[in-house]
Short mmCIF file of C-alpha atoms and ligand atoms in Angstrom, two decimals:
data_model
loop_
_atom_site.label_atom_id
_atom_site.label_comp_id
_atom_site.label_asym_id
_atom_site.label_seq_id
_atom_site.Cartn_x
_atom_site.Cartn_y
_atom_site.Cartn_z
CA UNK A 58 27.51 -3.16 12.65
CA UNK A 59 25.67 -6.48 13.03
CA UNK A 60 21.90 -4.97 11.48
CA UNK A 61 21.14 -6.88 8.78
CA UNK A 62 19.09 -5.35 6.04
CA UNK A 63 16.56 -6.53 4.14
CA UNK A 64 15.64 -4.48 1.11
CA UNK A 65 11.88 -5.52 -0.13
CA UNK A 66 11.08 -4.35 -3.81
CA UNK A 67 7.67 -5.49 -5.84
CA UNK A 68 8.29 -5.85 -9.30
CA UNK A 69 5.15 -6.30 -11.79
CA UNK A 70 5.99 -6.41 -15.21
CA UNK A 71 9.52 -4.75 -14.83
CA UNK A 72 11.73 -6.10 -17.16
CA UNK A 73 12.59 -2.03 -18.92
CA UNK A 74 13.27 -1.04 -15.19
CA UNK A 75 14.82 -3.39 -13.56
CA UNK A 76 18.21 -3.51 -15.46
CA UNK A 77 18.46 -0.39 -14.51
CA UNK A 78 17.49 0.05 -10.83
CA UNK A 79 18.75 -3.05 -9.75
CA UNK A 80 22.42 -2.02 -10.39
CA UNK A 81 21.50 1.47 -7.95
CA UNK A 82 20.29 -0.40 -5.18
CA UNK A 83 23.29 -2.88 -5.03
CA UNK A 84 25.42 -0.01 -4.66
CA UNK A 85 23.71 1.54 -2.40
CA UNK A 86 23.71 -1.51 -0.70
CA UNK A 87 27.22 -1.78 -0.82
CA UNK A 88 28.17 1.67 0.25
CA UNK A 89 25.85 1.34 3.33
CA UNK A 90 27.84 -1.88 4.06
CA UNK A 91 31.40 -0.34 3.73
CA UNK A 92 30.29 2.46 5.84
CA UNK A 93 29.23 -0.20 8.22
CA UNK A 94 25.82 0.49 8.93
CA UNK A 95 24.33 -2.63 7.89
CA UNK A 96 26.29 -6.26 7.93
CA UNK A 97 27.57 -8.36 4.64
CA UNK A 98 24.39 -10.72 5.22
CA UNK A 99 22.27 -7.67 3.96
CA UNK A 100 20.22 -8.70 0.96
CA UNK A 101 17.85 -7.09 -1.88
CA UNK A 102 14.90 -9.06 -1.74
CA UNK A 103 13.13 -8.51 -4.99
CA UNK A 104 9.22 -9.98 -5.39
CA UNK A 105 8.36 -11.23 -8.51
CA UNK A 106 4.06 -10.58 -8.67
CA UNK A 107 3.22 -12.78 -11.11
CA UNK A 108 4.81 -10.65 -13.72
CA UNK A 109 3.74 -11.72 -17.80
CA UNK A 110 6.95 -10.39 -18.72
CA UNK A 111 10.86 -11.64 -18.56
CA UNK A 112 10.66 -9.83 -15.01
CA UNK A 113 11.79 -13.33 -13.03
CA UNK A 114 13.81 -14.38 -15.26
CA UNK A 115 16.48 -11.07 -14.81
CA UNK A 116 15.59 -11.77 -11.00
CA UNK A 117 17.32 -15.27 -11.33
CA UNK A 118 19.78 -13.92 -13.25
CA UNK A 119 20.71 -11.38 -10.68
CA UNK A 120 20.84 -13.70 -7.91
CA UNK A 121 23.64 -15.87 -9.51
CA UNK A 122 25.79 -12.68 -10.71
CA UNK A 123 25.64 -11.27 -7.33
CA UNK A 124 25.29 -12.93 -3.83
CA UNK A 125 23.57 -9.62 -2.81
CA UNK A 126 20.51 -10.49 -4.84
CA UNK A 127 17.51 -12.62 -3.53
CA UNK A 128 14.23 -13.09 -4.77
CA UNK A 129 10.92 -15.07 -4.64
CA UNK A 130 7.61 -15.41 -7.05
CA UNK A 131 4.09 -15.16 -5.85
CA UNK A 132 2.32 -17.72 -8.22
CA UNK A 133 -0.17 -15.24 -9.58
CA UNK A 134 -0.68 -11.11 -9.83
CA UNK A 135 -1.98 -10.43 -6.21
CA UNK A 136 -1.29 -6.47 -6.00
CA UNK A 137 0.93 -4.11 -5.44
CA UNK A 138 0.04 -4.44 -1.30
CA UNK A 139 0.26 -8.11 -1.26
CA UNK A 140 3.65 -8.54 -2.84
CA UNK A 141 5.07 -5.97 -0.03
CA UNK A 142 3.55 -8.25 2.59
CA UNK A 143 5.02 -11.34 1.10
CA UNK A 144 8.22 -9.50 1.38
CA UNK A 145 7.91 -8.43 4.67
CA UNK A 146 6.51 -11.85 5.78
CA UNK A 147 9.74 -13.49 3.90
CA UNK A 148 12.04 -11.28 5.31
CA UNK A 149 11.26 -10.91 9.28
CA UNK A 150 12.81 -14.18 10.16
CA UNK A 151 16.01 -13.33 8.56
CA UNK A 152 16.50 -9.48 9.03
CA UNK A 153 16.91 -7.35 11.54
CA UNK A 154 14.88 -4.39 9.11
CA UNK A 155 13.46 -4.12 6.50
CA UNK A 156 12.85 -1.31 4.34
CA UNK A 157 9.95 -1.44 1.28
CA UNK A 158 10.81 0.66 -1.97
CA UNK A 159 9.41 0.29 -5.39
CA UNK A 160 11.57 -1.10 -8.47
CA UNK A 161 10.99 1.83 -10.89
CA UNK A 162 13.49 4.23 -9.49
CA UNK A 163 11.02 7.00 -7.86
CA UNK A 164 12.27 6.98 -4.66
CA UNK A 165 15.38 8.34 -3.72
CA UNK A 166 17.28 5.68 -3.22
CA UNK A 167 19.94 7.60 -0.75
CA UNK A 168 17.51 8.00 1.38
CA UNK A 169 17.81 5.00 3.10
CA UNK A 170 21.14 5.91 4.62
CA UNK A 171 18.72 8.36 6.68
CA UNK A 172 16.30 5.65 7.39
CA UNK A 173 18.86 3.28 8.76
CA UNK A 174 20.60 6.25 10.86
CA UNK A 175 17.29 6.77 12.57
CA UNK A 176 16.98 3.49 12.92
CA UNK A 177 19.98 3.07 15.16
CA UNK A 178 18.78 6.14 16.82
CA UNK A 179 15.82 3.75 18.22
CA UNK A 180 13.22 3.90 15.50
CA UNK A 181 11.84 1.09 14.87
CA UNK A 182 9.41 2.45 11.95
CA UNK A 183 11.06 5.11 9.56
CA UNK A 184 8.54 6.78 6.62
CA UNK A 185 9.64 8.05 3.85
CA UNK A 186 8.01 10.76 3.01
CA UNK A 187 7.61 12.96 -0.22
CA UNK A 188 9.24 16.42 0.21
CA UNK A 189 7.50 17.90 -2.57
CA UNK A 190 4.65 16.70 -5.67
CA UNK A 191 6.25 19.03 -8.57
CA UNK A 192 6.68 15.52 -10.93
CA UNK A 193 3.29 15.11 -10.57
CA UNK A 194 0.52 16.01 -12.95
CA UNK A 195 -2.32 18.58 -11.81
CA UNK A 196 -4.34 15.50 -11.69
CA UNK A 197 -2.23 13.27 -9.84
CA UNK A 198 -1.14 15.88 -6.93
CA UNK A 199 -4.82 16.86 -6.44
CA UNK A 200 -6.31 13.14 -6.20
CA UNK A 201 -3.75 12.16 -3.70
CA UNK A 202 -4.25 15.15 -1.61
CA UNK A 203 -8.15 14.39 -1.72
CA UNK A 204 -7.19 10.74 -0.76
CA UNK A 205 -5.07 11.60 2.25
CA UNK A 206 -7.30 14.72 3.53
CA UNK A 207 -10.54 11.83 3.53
CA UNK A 208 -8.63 9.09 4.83
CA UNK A 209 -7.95 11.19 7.57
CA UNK A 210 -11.44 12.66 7.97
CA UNK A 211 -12.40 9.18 8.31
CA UNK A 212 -10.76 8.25 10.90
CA UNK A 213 -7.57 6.49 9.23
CA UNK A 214 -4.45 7.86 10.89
CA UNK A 215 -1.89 7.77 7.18
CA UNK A 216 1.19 9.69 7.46
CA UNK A 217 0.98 12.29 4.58
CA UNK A 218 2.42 11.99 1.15
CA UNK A 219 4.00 8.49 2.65
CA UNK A 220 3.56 5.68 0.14
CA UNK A 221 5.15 1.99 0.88
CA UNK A 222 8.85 3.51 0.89
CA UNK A 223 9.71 2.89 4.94
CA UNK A 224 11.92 0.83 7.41
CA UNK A 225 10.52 -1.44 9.68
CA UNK A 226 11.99 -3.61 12.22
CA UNK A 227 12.05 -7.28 12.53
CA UNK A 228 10.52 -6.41 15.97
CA UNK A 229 7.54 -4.39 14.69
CA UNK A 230 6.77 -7.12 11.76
CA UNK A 231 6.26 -10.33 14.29
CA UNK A 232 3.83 -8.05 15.81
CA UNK A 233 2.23 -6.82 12.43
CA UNK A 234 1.90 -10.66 11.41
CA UNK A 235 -1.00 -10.65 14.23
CA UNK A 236 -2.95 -8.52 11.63
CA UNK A 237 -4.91 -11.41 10.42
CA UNK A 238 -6.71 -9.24 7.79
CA UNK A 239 -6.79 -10.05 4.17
CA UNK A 240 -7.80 -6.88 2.49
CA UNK A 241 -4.10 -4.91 3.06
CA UNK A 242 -3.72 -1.80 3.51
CA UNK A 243 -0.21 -1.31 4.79
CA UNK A 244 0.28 1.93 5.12
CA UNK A 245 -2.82 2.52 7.88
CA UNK A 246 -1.74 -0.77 9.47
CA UNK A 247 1.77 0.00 10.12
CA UNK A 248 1.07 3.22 12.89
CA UNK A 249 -1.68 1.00 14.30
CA UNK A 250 1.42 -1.24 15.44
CA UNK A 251 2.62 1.64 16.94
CA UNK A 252 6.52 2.00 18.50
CA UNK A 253 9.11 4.84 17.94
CA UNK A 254 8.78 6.22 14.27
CA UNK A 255 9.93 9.39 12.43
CA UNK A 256 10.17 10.63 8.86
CA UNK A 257 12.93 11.04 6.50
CA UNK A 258 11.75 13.72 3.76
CA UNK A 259 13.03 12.67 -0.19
CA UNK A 260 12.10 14.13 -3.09
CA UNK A 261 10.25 11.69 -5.57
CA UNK A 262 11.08 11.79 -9.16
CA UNK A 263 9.79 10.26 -12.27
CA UNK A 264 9.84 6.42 -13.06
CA UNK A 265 13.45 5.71 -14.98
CA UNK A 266 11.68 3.64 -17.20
CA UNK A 267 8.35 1.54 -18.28
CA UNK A 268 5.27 2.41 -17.55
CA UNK A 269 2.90 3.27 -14.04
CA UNK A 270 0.72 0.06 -12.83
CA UNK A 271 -1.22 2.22 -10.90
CA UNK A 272 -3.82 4.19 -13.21
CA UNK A 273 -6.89 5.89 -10.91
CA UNK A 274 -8.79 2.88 -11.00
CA UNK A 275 -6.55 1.12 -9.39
CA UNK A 276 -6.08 4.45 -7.35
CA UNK A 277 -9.30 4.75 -6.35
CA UNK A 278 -9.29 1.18 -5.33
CA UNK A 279 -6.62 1.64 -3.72
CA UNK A 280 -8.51 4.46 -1.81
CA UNK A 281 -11.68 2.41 -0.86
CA UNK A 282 -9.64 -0.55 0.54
CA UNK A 283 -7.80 1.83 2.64
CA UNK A 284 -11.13 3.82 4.30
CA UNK A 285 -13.46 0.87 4.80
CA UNK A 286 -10.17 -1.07 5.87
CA UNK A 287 -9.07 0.88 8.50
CA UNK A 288 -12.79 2.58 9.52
CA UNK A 289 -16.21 2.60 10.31
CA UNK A 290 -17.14 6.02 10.02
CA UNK A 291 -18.94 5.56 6.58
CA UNK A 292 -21.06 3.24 8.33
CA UNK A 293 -21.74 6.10 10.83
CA UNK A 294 -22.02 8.82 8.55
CA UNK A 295 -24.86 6.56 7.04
CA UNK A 296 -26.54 6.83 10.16
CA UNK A 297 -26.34 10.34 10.76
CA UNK A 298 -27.58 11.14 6.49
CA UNK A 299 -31.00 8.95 7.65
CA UNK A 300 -31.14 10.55 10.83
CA UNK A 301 -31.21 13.84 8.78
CA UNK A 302 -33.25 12.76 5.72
CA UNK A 303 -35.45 11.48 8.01
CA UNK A 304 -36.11 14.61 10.03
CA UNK A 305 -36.32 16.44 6.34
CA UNK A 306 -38.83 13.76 5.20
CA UNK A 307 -41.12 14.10 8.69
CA UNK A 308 -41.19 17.85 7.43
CA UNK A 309 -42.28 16.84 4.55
CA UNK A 310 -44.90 14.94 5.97
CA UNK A 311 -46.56 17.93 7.62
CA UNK A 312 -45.94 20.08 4.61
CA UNK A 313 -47.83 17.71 2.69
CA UNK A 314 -51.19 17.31 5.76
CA UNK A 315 -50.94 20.75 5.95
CA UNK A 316 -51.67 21.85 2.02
CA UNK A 317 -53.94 18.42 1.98
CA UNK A 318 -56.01 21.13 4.61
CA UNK A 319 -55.55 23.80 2.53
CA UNK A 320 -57.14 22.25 -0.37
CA UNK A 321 -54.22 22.21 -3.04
CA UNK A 322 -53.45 18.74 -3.14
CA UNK A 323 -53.39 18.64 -7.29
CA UNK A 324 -50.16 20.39 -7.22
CA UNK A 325 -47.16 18.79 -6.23
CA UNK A 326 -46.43 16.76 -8.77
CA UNK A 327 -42.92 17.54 -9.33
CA UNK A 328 -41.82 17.78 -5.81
CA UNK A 329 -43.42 14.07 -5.03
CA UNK A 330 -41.08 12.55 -7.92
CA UNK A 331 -37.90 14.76 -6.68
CA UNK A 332 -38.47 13.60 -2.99
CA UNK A 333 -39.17 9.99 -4.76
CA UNK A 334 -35.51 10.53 -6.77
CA UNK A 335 -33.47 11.60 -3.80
CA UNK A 336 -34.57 9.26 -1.22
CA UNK A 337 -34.14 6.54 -3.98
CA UNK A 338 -30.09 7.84 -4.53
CA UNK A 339 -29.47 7.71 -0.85
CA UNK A 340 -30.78 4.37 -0.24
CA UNK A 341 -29.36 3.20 -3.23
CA UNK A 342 -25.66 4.68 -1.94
CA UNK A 343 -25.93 3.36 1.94
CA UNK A 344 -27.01 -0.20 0.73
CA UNK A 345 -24.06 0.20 -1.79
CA UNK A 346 -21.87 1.06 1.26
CA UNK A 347 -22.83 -1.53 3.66
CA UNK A 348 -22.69 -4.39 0.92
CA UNK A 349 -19.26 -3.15 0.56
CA UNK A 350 -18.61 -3.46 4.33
CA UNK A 351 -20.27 -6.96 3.66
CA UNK A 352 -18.24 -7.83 0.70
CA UNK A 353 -15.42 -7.17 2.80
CA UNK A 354 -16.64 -9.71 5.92
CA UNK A 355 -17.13 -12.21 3.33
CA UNK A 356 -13.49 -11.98 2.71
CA UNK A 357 -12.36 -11.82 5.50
CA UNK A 358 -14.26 -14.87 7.25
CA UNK A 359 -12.85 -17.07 4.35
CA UNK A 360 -9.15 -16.45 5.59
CA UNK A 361 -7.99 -16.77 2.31
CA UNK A 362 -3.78 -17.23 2.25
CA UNK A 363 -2.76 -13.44 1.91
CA UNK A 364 0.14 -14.71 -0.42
CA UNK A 365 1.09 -17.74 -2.10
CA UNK A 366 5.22 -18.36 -2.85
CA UNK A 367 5.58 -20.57 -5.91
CA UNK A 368 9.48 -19.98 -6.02
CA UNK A 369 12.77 -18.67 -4.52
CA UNK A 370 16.22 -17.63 -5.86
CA UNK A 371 18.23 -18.92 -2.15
CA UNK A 372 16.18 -22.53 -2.11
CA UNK A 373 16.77 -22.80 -5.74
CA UNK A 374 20.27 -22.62 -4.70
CA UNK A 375 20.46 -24.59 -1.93
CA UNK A 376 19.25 -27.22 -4.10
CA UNK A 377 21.70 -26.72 -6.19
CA UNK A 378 24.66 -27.50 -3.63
CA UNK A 379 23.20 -29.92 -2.70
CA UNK A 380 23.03 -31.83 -5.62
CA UNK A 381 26.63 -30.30 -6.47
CA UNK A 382 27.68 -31.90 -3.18
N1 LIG B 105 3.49 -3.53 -8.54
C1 LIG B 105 3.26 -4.85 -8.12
N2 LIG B 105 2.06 -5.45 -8.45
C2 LIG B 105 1.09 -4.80 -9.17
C3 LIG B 105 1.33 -3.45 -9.57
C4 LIG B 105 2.53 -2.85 -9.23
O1 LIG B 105 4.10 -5.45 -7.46
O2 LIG B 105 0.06 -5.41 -9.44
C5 LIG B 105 4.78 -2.87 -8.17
C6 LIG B 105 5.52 -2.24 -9.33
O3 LIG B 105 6.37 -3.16 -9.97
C7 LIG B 105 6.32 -1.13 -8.64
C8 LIG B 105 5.40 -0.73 -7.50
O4 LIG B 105 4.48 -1.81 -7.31
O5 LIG B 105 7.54 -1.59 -8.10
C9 LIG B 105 4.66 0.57 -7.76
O6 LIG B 105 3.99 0.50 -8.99
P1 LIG B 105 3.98 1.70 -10.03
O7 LIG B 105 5.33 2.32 -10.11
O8 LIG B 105 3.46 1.16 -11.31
O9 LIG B 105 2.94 2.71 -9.40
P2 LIG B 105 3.04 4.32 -9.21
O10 LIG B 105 4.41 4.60 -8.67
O11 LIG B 105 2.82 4.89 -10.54
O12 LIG B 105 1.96 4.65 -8.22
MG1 LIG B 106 6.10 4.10 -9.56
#
């Protein structure tokens, strides 16, 4: 079979996991190979992002012990999202697919046989999605169901319990590289592209080794980039709370002529400085929302480069034959 695979994994401050993992997804690699599913050129494309650790230095390593191994360095910690993107951006001009997994050994690695199989079924986007949350703390299980339940809500179509494990084609990422945003979000962006997709269900597992990047503020960033991202229902919903307070607060307008009338206008105390509080809180949330929306223009219009490469395993080597030569 003539598909050649690209394999895309972030790696932040890896160097416990890495050892380990990398070995899996070469033979995986391998095996998919010999069953000819994907061609020799296939490659593991591992992104270095910005890691303070020995991280890029086992990445060079691997790329001389086996020809298998690629990898490049952002010049600075950008995020989870951005190294993916770098990947994918890296990738799309010398793959025919790609498929994004992270380096800690999670995600079932075998299921990527299922992902390429629906592939050449004509998928051109294959999630992988998480058959069941039993690793997961209490905690952990309940935020993310929150997270995909709102997202939804508000108007962001996410597949649920899909992460950043999935294949996409070469022909899906030219067209995602017209997504000139900067804040990323892949996993809303990717259905917006649109074309044939499916699931393949996995069970996720705990990390082999080191420790999670991702604690719940990062989460809950996470979170907020993806729903003011992908929507404009906050905004909305904005409208619709001053529609509301308003009508409440034109009530309390005539509540307050009408006792004036009456003659009991000492009283009242207490309900003036709640009424005072609460419309304070709301205005103080919607201005918080729309500088948000705001903060995010202000990004945007500056069109900052979404990644920056500062070095790559397969020019390293180039240079080398060449100066071998
Ligand atoms: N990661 C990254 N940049 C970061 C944080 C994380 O490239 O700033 C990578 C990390 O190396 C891993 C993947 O993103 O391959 C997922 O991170 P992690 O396993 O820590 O998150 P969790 O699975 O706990 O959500
Ligand atoms: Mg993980």
């Amino acid at each position: 079979m003539n598909t050649t695979l690209y394999i895309i994994i972030p790696c932040y401050n890896e160097e416990e996991v890495l050892p380990i993992t990398s070995g899996l997804f070469l033979q995986e690699l391998n095996d998919l190979i010999k069953k000819e599913k994907i061609s020799e050129d296939s490659r593991i494309m591992f992104v270095n992002d910005g890691s303070k650790d020995r991280t890029w230095e086992l990445i060079e390593q691997l790329s001389k012990e086996d020809e298998h191994f690629i990898g490049i360095c952002q010049s600075r910690n950008r995020g989870h999202q951005n190294a993916v993107w770098a990947g994918l951006m890296e990738a799309k001009n010398m793959a025919d697919i790609t498929i994004s997994i992270d380096c800690d050994g999670q995600d079932d690695i075998h299921a990527m046989e299922d992902m390429v199989d629906a592939y050449h079924d004509g998928c051109e986007v294959v999630y992988g999605v998480r058959s069941n949350r039993d690793t997961d703390s209490f905690f952990k299980r309940f935020t993310a169901q929150t997270f995909y339940k709102l997202m939804n809500r508000l108007g962001a179509e996410v597949v649920y319990n899909h992460a950043d494990y999935r294949l996409v084609s070469a022909r899906v990422l030219k067209e995602l590289a017209d997504f000139k945003e900067v804040n990323l979000f892949l996993r809303g962006m990717i259905p917006l592209v649109g074309f044939k997709s499916t699931s393949v269900y996995y069970e996720r597992h705990e990390r082999i080794a080191g420790k999670s990047h991702y604690p719940l503020s990062k989460m809950l960033g996470l979170a907020f980039d993806g729903i003011t991202s992908l929507s404009v229902k906050p905004l909305r919903f904005i409208t619709g709370m001053g529609l509301g307070v308003s009508m409440l607060s034109f009530i309390g307008v005539l509540w307050a002529v009408i006792t004036q009338f009456l003659g009991r206008t000492v009283t009242g105390w207490t309900s003036t400085v709640c009424i005072v509080c609460f419309m304070g809180g709301i205005q103080l949330i919607c201005l918080g929302v729309l500088g948000e929306y705001i903060g995010k223009i202000y990004m945007e219009v500056k069109a900052r480069p979404r990644y920056i490469i500062s070095d790559r395993t397969y020019e390293k080597k180039n240079e080398e034959e060449k100066s071998g030569a």
